[in-house]
PDB file of C-alpha atoms and ligand atoms in Angstrom:
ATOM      1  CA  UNK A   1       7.630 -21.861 -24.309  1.00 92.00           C
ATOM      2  CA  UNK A   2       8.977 -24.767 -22.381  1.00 98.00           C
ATOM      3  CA  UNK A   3       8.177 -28.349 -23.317  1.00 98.00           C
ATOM      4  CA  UNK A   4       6.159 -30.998 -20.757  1.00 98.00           C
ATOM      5  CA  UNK A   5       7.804 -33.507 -18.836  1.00 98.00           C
ATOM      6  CA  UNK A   6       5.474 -35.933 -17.221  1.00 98.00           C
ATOM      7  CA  UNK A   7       6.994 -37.971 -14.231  1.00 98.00           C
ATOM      8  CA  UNK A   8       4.854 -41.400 -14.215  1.00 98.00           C
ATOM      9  CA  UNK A   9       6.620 -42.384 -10.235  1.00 98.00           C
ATOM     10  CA  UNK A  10       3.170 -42.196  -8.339  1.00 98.00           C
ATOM     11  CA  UNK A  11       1.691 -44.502 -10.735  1.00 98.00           C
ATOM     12  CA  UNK A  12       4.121 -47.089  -9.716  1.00 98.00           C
ATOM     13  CA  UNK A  13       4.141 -45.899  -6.312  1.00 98.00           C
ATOM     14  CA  UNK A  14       0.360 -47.933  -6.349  1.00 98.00           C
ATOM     15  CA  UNK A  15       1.116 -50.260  -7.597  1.00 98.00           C
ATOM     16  CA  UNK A  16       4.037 -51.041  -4.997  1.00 97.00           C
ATOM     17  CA  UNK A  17       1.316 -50.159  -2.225  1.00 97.00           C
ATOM     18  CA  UNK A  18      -0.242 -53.864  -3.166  1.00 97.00           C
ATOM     19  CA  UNK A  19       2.903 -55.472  -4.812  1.00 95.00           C
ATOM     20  CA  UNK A  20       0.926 -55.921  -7.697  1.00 96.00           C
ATOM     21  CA  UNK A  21       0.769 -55.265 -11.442  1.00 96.00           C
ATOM     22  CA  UNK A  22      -1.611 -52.525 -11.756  1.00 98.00           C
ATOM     23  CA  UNK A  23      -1.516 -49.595 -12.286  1.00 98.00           C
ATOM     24  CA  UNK A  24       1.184 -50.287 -14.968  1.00 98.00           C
ATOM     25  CA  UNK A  25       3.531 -47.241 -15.486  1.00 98.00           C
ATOM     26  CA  UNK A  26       3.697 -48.780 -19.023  1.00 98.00           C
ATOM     27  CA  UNK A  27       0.065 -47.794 -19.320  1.00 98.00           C
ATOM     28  CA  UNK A  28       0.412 -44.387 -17.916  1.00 98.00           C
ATOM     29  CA  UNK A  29       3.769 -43.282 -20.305  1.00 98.00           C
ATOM     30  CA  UNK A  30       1.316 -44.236 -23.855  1.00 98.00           C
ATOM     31  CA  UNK A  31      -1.516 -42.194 -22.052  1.00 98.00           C
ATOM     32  CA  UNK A  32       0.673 -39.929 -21.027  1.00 98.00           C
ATOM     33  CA  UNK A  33       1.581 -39.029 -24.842  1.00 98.00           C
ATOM     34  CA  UNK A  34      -1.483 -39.650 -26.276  1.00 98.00           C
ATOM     35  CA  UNK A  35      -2.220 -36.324 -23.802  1.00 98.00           C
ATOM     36  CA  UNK A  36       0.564 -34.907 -25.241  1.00 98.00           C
ATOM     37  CA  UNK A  37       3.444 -35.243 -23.086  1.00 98.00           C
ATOM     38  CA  UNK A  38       6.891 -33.827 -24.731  1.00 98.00           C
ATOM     39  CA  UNK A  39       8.729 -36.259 -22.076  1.00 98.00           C
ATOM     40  CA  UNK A  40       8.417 -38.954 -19.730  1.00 99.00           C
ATOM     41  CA  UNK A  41      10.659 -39.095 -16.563  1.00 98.00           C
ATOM     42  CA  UNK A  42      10.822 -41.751 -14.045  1.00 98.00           C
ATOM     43  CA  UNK A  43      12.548 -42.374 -11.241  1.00 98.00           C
ATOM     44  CA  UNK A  44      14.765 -45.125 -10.640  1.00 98.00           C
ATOM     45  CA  UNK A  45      15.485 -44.983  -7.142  1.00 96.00           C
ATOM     46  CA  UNK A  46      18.048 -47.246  -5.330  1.00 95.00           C
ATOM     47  CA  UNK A  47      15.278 -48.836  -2.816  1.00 95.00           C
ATOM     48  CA  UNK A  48      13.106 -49.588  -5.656  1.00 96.00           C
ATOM     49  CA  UNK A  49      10.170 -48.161  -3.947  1.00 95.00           C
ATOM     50  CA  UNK A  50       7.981 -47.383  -7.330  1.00 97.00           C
ATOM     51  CA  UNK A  51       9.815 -47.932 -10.827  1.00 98.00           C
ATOM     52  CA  UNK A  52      11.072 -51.039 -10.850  1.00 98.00           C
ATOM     53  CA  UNK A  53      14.232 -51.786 -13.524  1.00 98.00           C
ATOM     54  CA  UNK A  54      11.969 -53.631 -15.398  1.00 98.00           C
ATOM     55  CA  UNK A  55       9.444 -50.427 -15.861  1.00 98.00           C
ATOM     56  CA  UNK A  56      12.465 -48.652 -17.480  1.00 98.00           C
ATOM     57  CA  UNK A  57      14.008 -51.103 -19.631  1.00 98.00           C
ATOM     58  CA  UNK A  58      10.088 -51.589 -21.220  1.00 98.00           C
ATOM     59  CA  UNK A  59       9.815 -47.776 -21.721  1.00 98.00           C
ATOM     60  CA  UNK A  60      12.918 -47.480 -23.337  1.00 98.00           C
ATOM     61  CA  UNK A  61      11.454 -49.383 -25.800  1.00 98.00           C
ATOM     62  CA  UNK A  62       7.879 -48.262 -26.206  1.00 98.00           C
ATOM     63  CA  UNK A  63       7.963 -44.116 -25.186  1.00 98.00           C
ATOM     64  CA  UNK A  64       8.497 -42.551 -28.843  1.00 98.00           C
ATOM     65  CA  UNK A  65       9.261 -39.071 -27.008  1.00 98.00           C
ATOM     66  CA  UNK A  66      12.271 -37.898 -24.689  1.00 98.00           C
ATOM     67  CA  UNK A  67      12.499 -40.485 -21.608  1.00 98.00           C
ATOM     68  CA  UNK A  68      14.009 -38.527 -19.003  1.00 98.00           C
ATOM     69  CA  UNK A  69      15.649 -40.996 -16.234  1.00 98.00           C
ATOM     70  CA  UNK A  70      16.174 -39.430 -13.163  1.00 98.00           C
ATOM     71  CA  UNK A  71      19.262 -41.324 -11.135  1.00 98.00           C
ATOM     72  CA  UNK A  72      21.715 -40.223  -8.063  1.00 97.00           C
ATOM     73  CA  UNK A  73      24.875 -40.879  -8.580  1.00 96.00           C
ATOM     74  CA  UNK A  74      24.925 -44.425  -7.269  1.00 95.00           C
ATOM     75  CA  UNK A  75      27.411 -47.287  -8.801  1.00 96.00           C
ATOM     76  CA  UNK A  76      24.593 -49.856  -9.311  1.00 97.00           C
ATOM     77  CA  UNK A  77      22.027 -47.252 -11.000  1.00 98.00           C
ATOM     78  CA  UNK A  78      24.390 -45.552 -13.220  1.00 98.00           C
ATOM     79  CA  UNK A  79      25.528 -49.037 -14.724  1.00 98.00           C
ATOM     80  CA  UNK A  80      22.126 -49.598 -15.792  1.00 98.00           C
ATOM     81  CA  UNK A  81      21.703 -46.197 -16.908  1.00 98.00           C
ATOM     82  CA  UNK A  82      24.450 -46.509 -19.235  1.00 98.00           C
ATOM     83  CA  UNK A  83      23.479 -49.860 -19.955  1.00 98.00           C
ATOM     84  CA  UNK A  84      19.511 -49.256 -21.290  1.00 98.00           C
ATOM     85  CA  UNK A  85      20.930 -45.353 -22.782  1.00 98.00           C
ATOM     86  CA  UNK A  86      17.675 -43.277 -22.088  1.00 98.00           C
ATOM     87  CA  UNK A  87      17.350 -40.089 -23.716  1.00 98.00           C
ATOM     88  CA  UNK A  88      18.339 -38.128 -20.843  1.00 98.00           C
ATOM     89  CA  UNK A  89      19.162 -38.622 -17.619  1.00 98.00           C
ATOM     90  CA  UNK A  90      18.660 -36.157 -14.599  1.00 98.00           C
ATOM     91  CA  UNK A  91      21.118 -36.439 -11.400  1.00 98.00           C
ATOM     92  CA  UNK A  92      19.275 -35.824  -8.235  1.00 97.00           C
ATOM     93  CA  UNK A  93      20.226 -36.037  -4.476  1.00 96.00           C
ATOM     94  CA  UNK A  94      18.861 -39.200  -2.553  1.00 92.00           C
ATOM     95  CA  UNK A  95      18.302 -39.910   1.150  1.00 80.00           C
ATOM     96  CA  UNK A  96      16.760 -43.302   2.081  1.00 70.00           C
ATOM     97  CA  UNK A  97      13.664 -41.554   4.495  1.00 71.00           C
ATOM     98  CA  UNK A  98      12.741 -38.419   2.369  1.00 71.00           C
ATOM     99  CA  UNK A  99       8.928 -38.532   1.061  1.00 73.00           C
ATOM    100  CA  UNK A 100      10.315 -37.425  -2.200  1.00 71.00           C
ATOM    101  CA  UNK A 101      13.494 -35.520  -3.616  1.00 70.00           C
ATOM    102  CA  UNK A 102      14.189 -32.763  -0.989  1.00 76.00           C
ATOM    103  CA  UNK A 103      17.147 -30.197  -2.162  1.00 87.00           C
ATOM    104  CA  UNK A 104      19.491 -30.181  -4.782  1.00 95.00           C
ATOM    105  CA  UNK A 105      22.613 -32.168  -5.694  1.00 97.00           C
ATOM    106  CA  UNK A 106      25.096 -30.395  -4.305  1.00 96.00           C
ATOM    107  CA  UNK A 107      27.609 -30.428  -6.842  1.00 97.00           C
ATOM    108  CA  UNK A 108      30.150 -28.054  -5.108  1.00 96.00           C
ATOM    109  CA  UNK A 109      30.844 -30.358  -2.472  1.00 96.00           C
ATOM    110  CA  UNK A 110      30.748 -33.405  -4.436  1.00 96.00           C
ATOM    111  CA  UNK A 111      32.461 -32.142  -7.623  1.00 96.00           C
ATOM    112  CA  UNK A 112      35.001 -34.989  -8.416  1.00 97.00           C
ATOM    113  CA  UNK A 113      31.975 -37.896  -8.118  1.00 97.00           C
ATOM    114  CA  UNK A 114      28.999 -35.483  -9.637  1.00 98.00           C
ATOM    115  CA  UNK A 115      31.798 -35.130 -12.880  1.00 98.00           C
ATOM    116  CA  UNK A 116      32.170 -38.394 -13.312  1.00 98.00           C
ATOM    117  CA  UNK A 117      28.976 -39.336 -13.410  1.00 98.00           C
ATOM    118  CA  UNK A 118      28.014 -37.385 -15.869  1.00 98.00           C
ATOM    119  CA  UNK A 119      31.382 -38.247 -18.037  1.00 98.00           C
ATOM    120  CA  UNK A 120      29.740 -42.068 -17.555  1.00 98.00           C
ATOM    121  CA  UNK A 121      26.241 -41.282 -18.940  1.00 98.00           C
ATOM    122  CA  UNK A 122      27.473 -38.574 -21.676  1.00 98.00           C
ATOM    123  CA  UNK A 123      29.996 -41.540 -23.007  1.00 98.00           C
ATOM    124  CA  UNK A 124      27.082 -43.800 -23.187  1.00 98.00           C
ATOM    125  CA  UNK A 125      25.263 -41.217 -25.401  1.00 98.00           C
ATOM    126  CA  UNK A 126      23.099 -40.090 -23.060  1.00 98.00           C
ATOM    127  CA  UNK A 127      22.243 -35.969 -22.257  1.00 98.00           C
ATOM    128  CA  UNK A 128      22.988 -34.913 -18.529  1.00 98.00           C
ATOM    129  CA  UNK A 129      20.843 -32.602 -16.510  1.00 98.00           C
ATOM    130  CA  UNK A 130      21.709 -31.533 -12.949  1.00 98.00           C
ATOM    131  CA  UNK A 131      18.867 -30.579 -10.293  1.00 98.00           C
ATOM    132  CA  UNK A 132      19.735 -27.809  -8.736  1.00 98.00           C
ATOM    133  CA  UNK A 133      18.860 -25.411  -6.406  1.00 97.00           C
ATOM    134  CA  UNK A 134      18.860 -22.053  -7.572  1.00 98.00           C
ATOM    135  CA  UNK A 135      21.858 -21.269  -6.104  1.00 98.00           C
ATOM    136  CA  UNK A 136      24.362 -19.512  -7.812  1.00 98.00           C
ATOM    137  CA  UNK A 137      28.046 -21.575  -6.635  1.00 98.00           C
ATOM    138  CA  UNK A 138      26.220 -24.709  -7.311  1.00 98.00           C
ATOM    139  CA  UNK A 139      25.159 -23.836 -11.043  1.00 98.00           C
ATOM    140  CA  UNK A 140      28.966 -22.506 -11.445  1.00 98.00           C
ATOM    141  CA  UNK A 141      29.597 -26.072 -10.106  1.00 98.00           C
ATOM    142  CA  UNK A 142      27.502 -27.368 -12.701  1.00 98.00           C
ATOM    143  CA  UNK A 143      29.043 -26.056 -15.684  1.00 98.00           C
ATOM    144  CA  UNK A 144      32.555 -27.166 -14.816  1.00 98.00           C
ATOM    145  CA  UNK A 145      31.466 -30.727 -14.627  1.00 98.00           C
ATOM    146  CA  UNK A 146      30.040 -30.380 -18.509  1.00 97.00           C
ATOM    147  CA  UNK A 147      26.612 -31.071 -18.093  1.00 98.00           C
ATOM    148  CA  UNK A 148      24.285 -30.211 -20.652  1.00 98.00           C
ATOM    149  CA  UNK A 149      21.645 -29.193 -18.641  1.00 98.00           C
ATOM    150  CA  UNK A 150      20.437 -27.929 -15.333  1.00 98.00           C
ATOM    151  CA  UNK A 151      16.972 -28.385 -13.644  1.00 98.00           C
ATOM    152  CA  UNK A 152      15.767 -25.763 -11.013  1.00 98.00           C
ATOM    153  CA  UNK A 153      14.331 -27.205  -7.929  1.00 98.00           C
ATOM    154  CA  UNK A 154      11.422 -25.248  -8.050  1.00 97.00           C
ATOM    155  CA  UNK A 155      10.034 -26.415  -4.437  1.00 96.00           C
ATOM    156  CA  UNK A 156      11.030 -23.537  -2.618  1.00 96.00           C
ATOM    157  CA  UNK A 157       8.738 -21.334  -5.381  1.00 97.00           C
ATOM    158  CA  UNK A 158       5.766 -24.066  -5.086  1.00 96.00           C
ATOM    159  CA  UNK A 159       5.813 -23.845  -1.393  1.00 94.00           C
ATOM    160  CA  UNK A 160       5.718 -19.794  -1.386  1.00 93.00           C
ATOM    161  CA  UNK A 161       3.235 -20.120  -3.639  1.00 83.00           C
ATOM    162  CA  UNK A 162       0.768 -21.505  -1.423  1.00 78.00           C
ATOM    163  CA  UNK A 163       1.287 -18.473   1.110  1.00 75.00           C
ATOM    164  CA  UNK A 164       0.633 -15.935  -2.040  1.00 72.00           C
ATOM    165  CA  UNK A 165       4.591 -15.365  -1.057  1.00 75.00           C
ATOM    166  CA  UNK A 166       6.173 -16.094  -4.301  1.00 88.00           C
ATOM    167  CA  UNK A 167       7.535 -13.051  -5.488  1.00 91.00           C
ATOM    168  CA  UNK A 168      10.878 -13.353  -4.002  1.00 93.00           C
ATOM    169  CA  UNK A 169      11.258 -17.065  -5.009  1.00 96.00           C
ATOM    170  CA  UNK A 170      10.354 -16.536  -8.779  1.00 96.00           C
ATOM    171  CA  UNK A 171      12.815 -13.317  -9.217  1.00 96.00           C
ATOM    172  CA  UNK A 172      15.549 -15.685  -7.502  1.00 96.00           C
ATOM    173  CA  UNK A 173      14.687 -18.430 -10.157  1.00 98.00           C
ATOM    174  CA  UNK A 174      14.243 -16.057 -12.805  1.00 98.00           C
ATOM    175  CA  UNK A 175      18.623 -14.760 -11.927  1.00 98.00           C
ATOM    176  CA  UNK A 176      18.823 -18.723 -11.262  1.00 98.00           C
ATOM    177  CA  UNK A 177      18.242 -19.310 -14.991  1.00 98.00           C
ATOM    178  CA  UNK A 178      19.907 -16.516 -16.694  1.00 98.00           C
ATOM    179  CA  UNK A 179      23.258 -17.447 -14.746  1.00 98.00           C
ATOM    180  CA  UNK A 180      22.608 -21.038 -16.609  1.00 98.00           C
ATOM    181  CA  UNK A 181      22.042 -19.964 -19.924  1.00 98.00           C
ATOM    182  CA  UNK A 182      24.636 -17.521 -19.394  1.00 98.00           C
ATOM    183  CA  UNK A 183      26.714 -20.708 -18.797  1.00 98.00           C
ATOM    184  CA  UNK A 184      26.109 -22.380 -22.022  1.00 98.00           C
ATOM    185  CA  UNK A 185      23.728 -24.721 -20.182  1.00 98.00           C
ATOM    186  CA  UNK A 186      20.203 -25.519 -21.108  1.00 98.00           C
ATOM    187  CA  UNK A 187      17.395 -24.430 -18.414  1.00 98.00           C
ATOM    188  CA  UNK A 188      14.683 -27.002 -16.713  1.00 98.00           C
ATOM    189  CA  UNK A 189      12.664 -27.114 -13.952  1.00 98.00           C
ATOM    190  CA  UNK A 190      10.549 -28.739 -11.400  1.00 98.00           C
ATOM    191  CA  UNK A 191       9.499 -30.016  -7.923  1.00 97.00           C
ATOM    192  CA  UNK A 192       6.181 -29.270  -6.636  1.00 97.00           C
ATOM    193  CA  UNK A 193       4.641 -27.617  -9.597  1.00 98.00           C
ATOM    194  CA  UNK A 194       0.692 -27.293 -10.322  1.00 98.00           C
ATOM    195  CA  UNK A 195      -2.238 -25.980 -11.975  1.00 98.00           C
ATOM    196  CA  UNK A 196      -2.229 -22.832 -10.223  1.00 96.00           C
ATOM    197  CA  UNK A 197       1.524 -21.953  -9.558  1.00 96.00           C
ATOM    198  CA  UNK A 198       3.094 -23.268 -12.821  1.00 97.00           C
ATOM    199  CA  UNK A 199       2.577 -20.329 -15.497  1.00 96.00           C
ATOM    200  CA  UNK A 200       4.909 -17.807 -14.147  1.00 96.00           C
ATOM    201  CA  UNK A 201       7.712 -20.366 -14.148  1.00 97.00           C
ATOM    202  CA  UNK A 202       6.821 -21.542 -17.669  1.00 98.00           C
ATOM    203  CA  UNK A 203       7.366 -17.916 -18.535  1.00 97.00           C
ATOM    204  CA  UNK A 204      10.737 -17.602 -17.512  1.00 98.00           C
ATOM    205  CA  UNK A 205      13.179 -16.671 -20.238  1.00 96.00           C
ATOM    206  CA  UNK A 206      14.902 -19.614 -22.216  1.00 93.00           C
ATOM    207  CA  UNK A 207      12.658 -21.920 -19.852  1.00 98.00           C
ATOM    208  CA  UNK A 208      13.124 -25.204 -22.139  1.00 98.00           C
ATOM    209  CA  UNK A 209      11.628 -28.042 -20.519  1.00 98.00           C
ATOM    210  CA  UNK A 210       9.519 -28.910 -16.610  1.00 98.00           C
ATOM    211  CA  UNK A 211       9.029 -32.047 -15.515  1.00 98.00           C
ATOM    212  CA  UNK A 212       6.153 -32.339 -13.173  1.00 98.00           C
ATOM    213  CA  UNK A 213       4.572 -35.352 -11.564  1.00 98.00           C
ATOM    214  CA  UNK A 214       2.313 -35.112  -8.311  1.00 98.00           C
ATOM    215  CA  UNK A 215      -0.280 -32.289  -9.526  1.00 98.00           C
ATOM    216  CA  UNK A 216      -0.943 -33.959 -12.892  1.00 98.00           C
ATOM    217  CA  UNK A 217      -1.490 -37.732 -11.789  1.00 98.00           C
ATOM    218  CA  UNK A 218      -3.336 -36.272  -8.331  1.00 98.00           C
ATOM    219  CA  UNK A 219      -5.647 -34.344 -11.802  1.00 98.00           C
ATOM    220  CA  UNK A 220      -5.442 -37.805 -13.382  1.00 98.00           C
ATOM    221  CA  UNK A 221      -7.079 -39.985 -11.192  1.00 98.00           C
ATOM    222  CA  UNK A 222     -10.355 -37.390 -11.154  1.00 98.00           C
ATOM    223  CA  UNK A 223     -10.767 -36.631 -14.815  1.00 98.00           C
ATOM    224  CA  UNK A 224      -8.323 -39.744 -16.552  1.00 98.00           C
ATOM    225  CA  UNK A 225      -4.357 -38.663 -17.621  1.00 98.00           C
ATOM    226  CA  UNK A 226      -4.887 -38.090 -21.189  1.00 98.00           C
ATOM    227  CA  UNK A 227      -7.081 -35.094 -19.605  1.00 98.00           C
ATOM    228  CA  UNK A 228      -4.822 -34.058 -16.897  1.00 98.00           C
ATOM    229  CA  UNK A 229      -1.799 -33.844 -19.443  1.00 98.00           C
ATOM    230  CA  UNK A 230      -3.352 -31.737 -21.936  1.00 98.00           C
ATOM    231  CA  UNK A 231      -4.834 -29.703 -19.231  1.00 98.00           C
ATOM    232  CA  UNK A 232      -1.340 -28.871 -17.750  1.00 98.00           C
ATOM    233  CA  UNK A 233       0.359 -28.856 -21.399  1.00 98.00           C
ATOM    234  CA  UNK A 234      -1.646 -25.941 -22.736  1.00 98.00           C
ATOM    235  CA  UNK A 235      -0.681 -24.020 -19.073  1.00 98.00           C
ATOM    236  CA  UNK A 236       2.926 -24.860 -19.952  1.00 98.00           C
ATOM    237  CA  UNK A 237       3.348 -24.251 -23.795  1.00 94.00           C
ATOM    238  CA  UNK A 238       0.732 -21.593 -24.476  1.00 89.00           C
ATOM    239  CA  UNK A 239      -1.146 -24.549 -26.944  1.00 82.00           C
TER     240      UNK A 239
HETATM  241  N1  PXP B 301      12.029 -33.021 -10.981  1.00 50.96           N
HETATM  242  C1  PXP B 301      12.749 -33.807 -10.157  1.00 50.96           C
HETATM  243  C2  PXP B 301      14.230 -33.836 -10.306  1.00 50.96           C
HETATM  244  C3  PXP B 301      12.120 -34.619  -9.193  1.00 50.96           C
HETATM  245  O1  PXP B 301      12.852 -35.403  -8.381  1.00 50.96           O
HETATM  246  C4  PXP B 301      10.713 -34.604  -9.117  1.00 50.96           C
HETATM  247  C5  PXP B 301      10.012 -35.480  -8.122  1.00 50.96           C
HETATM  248  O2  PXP B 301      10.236 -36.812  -8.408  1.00 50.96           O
HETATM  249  C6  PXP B 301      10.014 -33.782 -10.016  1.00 50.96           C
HETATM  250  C7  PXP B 301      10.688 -32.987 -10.918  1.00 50.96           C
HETATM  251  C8  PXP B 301       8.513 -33.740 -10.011  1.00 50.96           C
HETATM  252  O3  PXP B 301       8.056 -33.183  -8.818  1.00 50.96           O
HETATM  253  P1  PXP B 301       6.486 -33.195  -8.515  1.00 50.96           P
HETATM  254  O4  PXP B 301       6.078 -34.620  -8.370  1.00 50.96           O
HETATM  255  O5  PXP B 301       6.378 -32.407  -7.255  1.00 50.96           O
HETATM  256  O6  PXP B 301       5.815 -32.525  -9.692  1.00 50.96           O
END
């Protein structure tokens, strides 16, 4: 069964709102493993609209599990990147006015900058994912740059889900992340994610990690994070 990545953004994302100190994301990563959590991912994007490079440079010295930064493939971010050497870092696709990550990287088109990037981080030590959308050229994109890893965008699956309409998405994931492992790449996913839609993608074969965010700190502020984390931890590891 695949191990739990909790993404602590929305936590900072209140803090912003008031341009304050509270909620720290500091806070929310220890809670975050005391629930549990196999990983902690954050977000640090290039507007600096919730984690701040302060938020990350803390974390890489108090999370005791995998941190997972996610990054695009921007000069200034990947600098720090390879300057603070999380354990991982996942490449994602940013536009200024999305909500949140829409879409894949798309790797095919952008193979020459998307390779060195990840040549960058994996000199610095650090493992490189790729989020992807299940698309089959852009996962054989993916393994010529050398990546270790590649994370489904699952939102396509989450949104089907909420029509009872996710048949078709799943068995598209479920080719999606055969072709990867097939590829000699490690398998992760996310995007959109929850209570109710996550098992069957938790289930896939060679699933090794998800990182979800919204559904468990949406949980979290009802019933507390340590709850919401080892609510959505037994879903995804069976324990
Ligand atoms: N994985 C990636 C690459 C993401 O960009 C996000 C959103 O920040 C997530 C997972 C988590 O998505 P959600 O907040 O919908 O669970």
């Amino acid at each position: 069964m695949p191990t739990l990545g909790v993404n602590i953004d929305h936590v900072a994302t209140v803090r912003q709102a008031r341009m304050t100190n509270e909620p720290d994301p500091i806070w929310a990563a220890t809670l975050a493993e005391l629930g549990g959590a196999d990983g902690i991912t954050l977000h640090l994007r290039e507007d600096r609209r919730h984690i701040q490079d302060r938020d990350l440079r803390l974390m890489r010295e108090t999370v005791a599990v995998k941190l997972n930064l996610e990054l695009a493939c921007n000069a200034e971010v990947l600098a720090i990147a390879c300057d603070v050497r999380p354990y991982q870092a996942t490449l994602v696709p940013e536009r200024r006015e999305e909500v949140t990550t829409e879409g894949g990287l798309d790797v095919a088109g952008n193979s020459a900058q998307v390779s060195d990037a990840v040549k960058r981080l994996q000199d610095a030590g650090i493992v490189v994912s790729l989020f992807l959308d299940p698309d089959p050229a852009q996962i054989e994109a993916a393994a010529a740059t050398g990546a270790t890893a590649v994370e489904l965008h699952t939102g396509a699956y989450a949104h089907a889900s909420e029509n009872y309409a996710a048949d078709d998405e799943l068995r598209t994931l479920i080719k999606a992340a055969r072709q990867v492992g097939e590829a000699g790449m490690i398998v992760h996913a996310g995007h959109g994610l929850t209570y109710r839609n996550v098992c069957p993608v938790a289930q896939i074969a060679d699933m090794c990690e998800l990182n979800i965010g919204h559904s468990i700190i949406a949980r979290a502020v009802m019933v507390g994070l340590e709850q919401a984390v080892r609510d959505m931890r037994r879903l995804v590891t069976g324990l």
